PDB file of C-alpha atoms in Angstrom:
ATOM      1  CA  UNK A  24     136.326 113.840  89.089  1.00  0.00           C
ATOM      2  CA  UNK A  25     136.049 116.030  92.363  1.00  0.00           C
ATOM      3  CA  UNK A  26     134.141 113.580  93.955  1.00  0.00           C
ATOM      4  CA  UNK A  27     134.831 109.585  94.298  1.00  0.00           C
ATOM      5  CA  UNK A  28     131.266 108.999  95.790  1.00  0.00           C
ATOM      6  CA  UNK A  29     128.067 111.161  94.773  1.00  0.00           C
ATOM      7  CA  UNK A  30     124.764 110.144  97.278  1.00  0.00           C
ATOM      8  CA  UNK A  31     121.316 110.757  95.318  1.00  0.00           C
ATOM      9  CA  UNK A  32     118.351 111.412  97.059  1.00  0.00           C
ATOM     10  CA  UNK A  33     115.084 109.520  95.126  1.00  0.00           C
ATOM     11  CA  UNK A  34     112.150 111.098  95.307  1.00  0.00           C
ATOM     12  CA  UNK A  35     112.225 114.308  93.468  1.00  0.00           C
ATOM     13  CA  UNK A  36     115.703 114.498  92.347  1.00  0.00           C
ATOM     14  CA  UNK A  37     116.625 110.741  90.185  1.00  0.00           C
ATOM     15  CA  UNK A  38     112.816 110.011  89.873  1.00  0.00           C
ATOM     16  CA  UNK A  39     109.893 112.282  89.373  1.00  0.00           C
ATOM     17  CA  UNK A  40     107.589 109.647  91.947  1.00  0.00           C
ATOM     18  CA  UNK A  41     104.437 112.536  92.238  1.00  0.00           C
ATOM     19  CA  UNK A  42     101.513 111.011  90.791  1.00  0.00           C
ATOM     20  CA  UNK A  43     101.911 107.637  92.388  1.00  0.00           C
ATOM     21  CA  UNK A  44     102.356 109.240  95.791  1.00  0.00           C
ATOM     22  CA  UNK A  45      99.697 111.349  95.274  1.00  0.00           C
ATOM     23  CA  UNK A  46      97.581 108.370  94.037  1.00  0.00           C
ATOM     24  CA  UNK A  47      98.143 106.036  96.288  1.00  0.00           C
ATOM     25  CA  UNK A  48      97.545 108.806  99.482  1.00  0.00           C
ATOM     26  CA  UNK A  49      94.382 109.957  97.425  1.00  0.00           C
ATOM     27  CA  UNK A  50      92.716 105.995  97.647  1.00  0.00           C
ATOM     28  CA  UNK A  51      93.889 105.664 101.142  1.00  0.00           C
ATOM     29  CA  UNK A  52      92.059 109.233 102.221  1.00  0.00           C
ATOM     30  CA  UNK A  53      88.756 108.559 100.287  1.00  0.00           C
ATOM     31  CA  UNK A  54      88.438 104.762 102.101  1.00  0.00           C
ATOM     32  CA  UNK A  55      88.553 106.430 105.023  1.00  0.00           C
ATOM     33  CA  UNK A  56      86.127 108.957 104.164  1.00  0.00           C
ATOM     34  CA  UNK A  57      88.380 112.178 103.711  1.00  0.00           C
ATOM     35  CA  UNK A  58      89.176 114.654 101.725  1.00  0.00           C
ATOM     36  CA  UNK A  59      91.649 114.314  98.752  1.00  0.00           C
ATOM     37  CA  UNK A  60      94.358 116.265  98.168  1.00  0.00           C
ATOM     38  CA  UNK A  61      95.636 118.107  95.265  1.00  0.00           C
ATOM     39  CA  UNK A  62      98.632 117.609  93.501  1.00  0.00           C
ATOM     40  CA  UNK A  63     100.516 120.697  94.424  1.00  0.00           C
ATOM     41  CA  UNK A  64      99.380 119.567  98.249  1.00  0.00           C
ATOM     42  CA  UNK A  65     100.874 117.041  98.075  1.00  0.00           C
ATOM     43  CA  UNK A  66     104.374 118.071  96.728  1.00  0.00           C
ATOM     44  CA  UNK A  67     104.629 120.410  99.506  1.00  0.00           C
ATOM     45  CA  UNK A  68     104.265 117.068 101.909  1.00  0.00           C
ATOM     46  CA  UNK A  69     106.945 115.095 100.506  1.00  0.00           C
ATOM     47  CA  UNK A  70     110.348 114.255 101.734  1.00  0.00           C
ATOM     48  CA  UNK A  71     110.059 113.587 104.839  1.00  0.00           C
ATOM     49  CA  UNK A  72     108.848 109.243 104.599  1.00  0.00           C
ATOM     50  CA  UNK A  73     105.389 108.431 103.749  1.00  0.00           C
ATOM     51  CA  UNK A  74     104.192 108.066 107.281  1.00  0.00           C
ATOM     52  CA  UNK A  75     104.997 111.790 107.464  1.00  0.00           C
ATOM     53  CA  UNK A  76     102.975 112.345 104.121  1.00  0.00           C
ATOM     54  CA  UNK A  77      99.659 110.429 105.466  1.00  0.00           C
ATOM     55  CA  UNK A  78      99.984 112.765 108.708  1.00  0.00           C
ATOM     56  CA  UNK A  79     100.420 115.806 106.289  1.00  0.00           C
ATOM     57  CA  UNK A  80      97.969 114.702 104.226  1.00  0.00           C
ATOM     58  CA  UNK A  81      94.838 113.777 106.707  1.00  0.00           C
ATOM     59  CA  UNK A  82      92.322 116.634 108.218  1.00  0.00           C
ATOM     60  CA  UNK A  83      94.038 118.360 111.681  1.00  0.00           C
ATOM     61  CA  UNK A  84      92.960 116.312 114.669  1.00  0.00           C
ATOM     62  CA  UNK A  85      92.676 112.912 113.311  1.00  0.00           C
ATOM     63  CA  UNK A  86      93.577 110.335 115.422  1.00  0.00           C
ATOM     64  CA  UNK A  87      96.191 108.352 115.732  1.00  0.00           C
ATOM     65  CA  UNK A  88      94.217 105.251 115.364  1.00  0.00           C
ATOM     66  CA  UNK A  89      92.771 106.431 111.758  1.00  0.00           C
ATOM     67  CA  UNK A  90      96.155 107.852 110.790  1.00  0.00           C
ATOM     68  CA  UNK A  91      97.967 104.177 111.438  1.00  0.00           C
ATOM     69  CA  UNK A  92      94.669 103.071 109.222  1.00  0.00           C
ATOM     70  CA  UNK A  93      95.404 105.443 106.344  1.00  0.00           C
ATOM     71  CA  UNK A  94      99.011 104.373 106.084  1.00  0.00           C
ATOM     72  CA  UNK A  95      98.285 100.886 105.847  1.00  0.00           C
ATOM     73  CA  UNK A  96      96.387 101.582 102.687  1.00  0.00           C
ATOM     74  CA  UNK A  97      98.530 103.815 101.549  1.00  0.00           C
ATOM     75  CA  UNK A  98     101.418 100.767 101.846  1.00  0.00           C
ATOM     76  CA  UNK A  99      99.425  98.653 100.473  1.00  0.00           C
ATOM     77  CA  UNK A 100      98.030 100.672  97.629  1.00  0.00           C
ATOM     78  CA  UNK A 101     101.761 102.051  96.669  1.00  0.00           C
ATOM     79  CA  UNK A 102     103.135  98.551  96.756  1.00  0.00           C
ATOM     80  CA  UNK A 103     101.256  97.573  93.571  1.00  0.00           C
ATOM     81  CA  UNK A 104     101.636 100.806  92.047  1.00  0.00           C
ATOM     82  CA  UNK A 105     104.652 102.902  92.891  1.00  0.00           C
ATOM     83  CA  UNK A 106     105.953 102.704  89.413  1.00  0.00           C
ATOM     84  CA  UNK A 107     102.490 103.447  87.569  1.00  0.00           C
ATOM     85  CA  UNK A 108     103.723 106.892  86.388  1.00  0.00           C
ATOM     86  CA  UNK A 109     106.761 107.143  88.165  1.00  0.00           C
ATOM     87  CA  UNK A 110     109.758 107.578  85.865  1.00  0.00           C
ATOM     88  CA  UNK A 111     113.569 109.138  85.634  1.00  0.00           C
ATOM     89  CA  UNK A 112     113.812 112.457  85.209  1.00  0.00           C
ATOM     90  CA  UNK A 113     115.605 113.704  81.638  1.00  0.00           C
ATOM     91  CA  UNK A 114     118.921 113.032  81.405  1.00  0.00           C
ATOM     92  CA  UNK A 115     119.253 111.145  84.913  1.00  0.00           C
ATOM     93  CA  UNK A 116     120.153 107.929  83.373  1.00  0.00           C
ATOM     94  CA  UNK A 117     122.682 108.830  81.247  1.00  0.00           C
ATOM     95  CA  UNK A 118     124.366 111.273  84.360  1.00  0.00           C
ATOM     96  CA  UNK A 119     124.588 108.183  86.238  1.00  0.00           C
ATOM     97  CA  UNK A 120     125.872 106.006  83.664  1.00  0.00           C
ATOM     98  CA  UNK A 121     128.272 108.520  82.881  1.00  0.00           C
ATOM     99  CA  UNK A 122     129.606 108.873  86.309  1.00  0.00           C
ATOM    100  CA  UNK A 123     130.480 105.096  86.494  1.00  0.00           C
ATOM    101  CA  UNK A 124     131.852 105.419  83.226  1.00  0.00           C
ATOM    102  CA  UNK A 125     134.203 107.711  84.965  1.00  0.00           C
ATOM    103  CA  UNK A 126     134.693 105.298  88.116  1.00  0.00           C
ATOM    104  CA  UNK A 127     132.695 107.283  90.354  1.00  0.00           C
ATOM    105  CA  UNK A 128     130.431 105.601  92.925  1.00  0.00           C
ATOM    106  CA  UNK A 129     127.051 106.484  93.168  1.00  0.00           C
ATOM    107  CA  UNK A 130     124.265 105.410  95.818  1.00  0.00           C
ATOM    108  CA  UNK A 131     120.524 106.647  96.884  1.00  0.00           C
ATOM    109  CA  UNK A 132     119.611 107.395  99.954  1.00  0.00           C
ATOM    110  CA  UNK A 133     115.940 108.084 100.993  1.00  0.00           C
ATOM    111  CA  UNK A 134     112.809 108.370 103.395  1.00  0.00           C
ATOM    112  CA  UNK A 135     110.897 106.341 101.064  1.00  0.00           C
ATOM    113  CA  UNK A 136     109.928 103.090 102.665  1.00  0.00           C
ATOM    114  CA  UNK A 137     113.001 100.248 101.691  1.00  0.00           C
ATOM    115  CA  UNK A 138     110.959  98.188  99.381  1.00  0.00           C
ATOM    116  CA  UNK A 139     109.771 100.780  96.934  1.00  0.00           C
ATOM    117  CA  UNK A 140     113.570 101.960  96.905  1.00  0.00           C
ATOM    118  CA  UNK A 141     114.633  98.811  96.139  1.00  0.00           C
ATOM    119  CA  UNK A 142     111.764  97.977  93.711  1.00  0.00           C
ATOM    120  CA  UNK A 143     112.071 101.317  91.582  1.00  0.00           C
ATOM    121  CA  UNK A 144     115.790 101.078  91.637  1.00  0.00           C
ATOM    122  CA  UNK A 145     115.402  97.478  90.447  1.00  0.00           C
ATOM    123  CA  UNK A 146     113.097  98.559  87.189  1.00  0.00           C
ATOM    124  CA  UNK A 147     114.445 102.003  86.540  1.00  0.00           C
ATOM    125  CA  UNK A 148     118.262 101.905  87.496  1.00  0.00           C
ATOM    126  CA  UNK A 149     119.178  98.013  87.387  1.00  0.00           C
ATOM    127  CA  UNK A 150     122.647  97.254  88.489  1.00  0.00           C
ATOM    128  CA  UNK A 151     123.441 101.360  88.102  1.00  0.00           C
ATOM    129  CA  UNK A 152     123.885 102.315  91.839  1.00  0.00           C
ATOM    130  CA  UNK A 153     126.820 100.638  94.528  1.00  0.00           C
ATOM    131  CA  UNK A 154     124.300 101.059  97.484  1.00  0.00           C
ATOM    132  CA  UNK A 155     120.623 101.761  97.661  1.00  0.00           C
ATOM    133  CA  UNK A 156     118.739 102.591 101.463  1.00  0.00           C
ATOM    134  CA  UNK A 157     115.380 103.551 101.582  1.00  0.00           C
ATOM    135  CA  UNK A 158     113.486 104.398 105.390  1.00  0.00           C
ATOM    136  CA  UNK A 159     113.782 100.877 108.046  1.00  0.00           C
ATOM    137  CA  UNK A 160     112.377 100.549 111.239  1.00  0.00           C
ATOM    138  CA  UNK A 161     114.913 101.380 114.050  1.00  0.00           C
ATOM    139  CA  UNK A 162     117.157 103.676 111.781  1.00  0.00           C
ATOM    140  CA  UNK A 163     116.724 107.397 111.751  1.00  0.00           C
ATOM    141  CA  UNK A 164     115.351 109.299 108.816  1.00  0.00           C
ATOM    142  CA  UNK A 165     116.930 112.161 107.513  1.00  0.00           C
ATOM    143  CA  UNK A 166     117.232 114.721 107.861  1.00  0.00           C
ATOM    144  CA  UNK A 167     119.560 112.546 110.366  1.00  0.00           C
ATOM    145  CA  UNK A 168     123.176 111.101 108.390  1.00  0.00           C
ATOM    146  CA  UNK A 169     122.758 107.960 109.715  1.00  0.00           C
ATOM    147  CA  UNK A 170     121.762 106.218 106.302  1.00  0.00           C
ATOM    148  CA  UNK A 171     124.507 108.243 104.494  1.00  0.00           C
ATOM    149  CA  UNK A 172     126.823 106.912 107.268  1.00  0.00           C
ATOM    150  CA  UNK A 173     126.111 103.551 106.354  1.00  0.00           C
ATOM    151  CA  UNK A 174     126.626 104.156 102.735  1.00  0.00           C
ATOM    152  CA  UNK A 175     130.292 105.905 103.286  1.00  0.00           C
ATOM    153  CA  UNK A 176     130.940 102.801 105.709  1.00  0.00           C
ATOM    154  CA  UNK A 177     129.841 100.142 103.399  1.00  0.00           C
ATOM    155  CA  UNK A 178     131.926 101.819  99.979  1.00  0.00           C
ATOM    156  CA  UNK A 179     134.441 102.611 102.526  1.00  0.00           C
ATOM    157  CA  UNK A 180     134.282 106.483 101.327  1.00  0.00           C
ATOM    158  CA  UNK A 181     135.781 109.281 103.483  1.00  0.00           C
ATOM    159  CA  UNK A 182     132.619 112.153 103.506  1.00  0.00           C
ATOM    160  CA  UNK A 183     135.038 114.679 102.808  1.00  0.00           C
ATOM    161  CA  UNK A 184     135.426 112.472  98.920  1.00  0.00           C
ATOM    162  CA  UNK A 185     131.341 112.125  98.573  1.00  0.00           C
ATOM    163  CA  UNK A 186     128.690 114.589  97.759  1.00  0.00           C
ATOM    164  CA  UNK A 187     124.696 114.900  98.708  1.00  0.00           C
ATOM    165  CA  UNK A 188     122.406 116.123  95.699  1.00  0.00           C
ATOM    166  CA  UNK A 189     118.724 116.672  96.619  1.00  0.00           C
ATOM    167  CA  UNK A 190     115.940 118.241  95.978  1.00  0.00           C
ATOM    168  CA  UNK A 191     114.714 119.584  99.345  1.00  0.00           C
ATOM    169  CA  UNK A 192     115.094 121.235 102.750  1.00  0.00           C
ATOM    170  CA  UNK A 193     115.541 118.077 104.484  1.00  0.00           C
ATOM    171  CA  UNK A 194     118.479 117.020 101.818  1.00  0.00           C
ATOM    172  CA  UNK A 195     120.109 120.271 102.087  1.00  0.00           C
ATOM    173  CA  UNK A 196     120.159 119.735 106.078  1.00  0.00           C
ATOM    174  CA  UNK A 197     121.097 116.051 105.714  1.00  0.00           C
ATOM    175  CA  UNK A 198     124.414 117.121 104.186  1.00  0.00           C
ATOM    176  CA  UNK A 199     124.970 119.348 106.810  1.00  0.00           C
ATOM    177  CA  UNK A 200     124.561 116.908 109.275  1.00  0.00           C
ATOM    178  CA  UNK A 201     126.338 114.422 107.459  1.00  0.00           C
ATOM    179  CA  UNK A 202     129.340 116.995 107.267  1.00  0.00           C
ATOM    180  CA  UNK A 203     129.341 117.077 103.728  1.00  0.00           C
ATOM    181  CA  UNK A 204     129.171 118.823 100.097  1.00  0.00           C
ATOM    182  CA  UNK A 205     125.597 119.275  99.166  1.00  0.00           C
ATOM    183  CA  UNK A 206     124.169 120.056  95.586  1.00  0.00           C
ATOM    184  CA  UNK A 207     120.537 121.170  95.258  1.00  0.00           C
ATOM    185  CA  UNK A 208     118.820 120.157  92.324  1.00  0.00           C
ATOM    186  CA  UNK A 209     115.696 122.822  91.181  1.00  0.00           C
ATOM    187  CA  UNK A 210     114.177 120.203  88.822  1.00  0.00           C
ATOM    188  CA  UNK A 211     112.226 118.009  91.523  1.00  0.00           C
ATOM    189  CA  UNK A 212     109.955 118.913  94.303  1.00  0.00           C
ATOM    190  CA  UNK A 213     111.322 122.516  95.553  1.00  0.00           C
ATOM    191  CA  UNK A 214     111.744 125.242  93.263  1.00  0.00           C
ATOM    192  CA  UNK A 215     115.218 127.171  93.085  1.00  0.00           C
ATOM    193  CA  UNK A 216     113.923 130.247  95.002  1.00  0.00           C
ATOM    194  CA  UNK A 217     113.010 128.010  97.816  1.00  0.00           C
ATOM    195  CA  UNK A 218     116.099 125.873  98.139  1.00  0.00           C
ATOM    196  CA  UNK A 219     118.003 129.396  98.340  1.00  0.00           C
ATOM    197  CA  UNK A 220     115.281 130.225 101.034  1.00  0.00           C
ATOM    198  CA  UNK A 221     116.448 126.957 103.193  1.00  0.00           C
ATOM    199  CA  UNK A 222     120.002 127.495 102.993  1.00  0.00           C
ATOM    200  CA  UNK A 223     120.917 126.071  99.349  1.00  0.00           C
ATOM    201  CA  UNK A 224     124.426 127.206  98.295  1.00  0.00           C
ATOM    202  CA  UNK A 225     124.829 125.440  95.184  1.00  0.00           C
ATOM    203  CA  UNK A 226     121.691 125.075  92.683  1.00  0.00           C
ATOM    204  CA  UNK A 227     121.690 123.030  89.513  1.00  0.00           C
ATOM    205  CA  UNK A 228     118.834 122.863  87.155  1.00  0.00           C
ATOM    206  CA  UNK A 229     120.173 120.111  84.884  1.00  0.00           C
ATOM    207  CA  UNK A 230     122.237 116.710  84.618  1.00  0.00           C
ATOM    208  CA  UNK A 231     124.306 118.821  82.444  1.00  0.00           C
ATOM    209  CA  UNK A 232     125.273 121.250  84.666  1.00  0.00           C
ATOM    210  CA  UNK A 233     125.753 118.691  87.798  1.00  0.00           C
ATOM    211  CA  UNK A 234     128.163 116.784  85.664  1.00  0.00           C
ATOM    212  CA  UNK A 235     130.218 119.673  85.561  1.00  0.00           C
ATOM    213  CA  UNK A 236     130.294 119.905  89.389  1.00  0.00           C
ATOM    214  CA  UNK A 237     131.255 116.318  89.972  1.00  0.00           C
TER     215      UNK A 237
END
C-alpha cells in the first residue's frame, strides 16, 4: 500500500447522510415558522457542521436568537433520526474492509456533531475504523487540521504516510492545511466538475478506482 493511514471524511463521501439532514433541518424550519428547503438546497449547505447548515438554511436576517432556536431542534430532531435513510455508499464497506485486510489504518474525520459520528459509525461501520472525530466544542472545524492532527497523533502516523479523501471544498482545503495527500471523491455531495473548480487534483468516482490509489 502507498499509504499506512487513509482519513475519510463522513458525510458525503463513506455515507450518503442527505435525507436525514435535510429532514431533520426541514422540521426544525417549519416549527419555527419558515420556509423549507429543497433537497438540492440543502446539499449545497453541507460540510461545513450543522450549525453552519441551520445558518445556511434559515431566511437572510434572522436572528441570532431564532437561529440558536432552530439548531436545537434540529439536534434534537437528528438525534432520533440520523440513520432513518442514511446508509453507506456502494462498495464503501467492502473498500474499508479491504484496506484493513491489507493492514492499513483507516479513521473519519468530520464537522458532523461527535455523537451522530459516533452513533452512525457504531451501526454502519462497527469496529471498522482505528479513530472516529466528529465536530466538539473548543476544537476547530475544518477546514482547520486540527482533528486530523489528533488522529495522526493518536495512530502515531507521520502525515506524509496518511491520505485525506473527501467529497468537498472544505476536504480538499483540509488536506492542504493538514500538509497532506488529498483524494476527491465525485460520488457524494460535489460533483467532479466542481471539485476541479476548488482545486481538486485527484478525482475518483468509485471504491474501485480509490483502491487502486491507496
Amino acid at each position: 500500500m502507498k499509504y499506512k493511514l487513509a482519513i475519510f471524511d463522513m458525510d458525503g463521501t463513506i455515507l450518503d447522510t442527505l435525507e436525514d439532514l435535510s429532514a431533520s433541518l426541514n422540521y426544525a424550519l417549519r416549527l419555527s415558522g419558515f420556509e423549507e428547503r429543497t433537497l438540492a438546497e440543502v446539499r449545497s449547505f453541507v460540510g461545513n457542521g450543522i450549525r453552519k447548515l441551520v445558518e445556511r438554511g434559515v431566511p437572510a436576517g434572522t436572528s441570532e436568537a431564532e437561529i440558536d432556536r432552530v439548531f436545537a431542534d434540529f439536534s434534537a430532531h437528528y438525534k432520533l433520526h440520523c440513520a432513518d435513510k442514511t446508509k453507506p455508499y456502494d462498495g464503501i464497506r467492502e473498500l474499508l474492509l479491504e484496506l484493513r485486510s491489507r493492514g492499513m489504518k483507516i479513521a473519519v474525520v468530520s464537522n458532523k456533531a461527535d455523537f451522530a459520528v459516533q452513533e452512525l459509525c457504531r451501526q454502519y461501520f462497527e469496529q471498522i475504523f482505528d479513530a472516529a472525530v466528529g465536530e466538539q466544542n473548543g476544537v476547530r472545524k475544518k477546514p482547520a487540521p486540527d482533528s486530523v492532527n489528533t488522529v495522526l497523533e493518536k495512530l502515531e502516523i507521520c502525515r506524509t504516510n496518511a491520505v485525506y479523501i473527501g467529497d468537498s471544498e472544505v476536504d480538499i482545503e483540509t488536506a492542504k492545511n493538514a500538509q497532506m495527500d488529498c483524494i476527491a471523491v465525485d460520488w457524494g455531495f460535489r460533483d467532479r466538475e466542481y471539485l476541479k473548480n476548488v482545486g481538486a487534483k485527484i478525482i475518483v468516482s468509485d471504491p474501485e478506482s480509490l483502491l487502486t490509489l491507496l
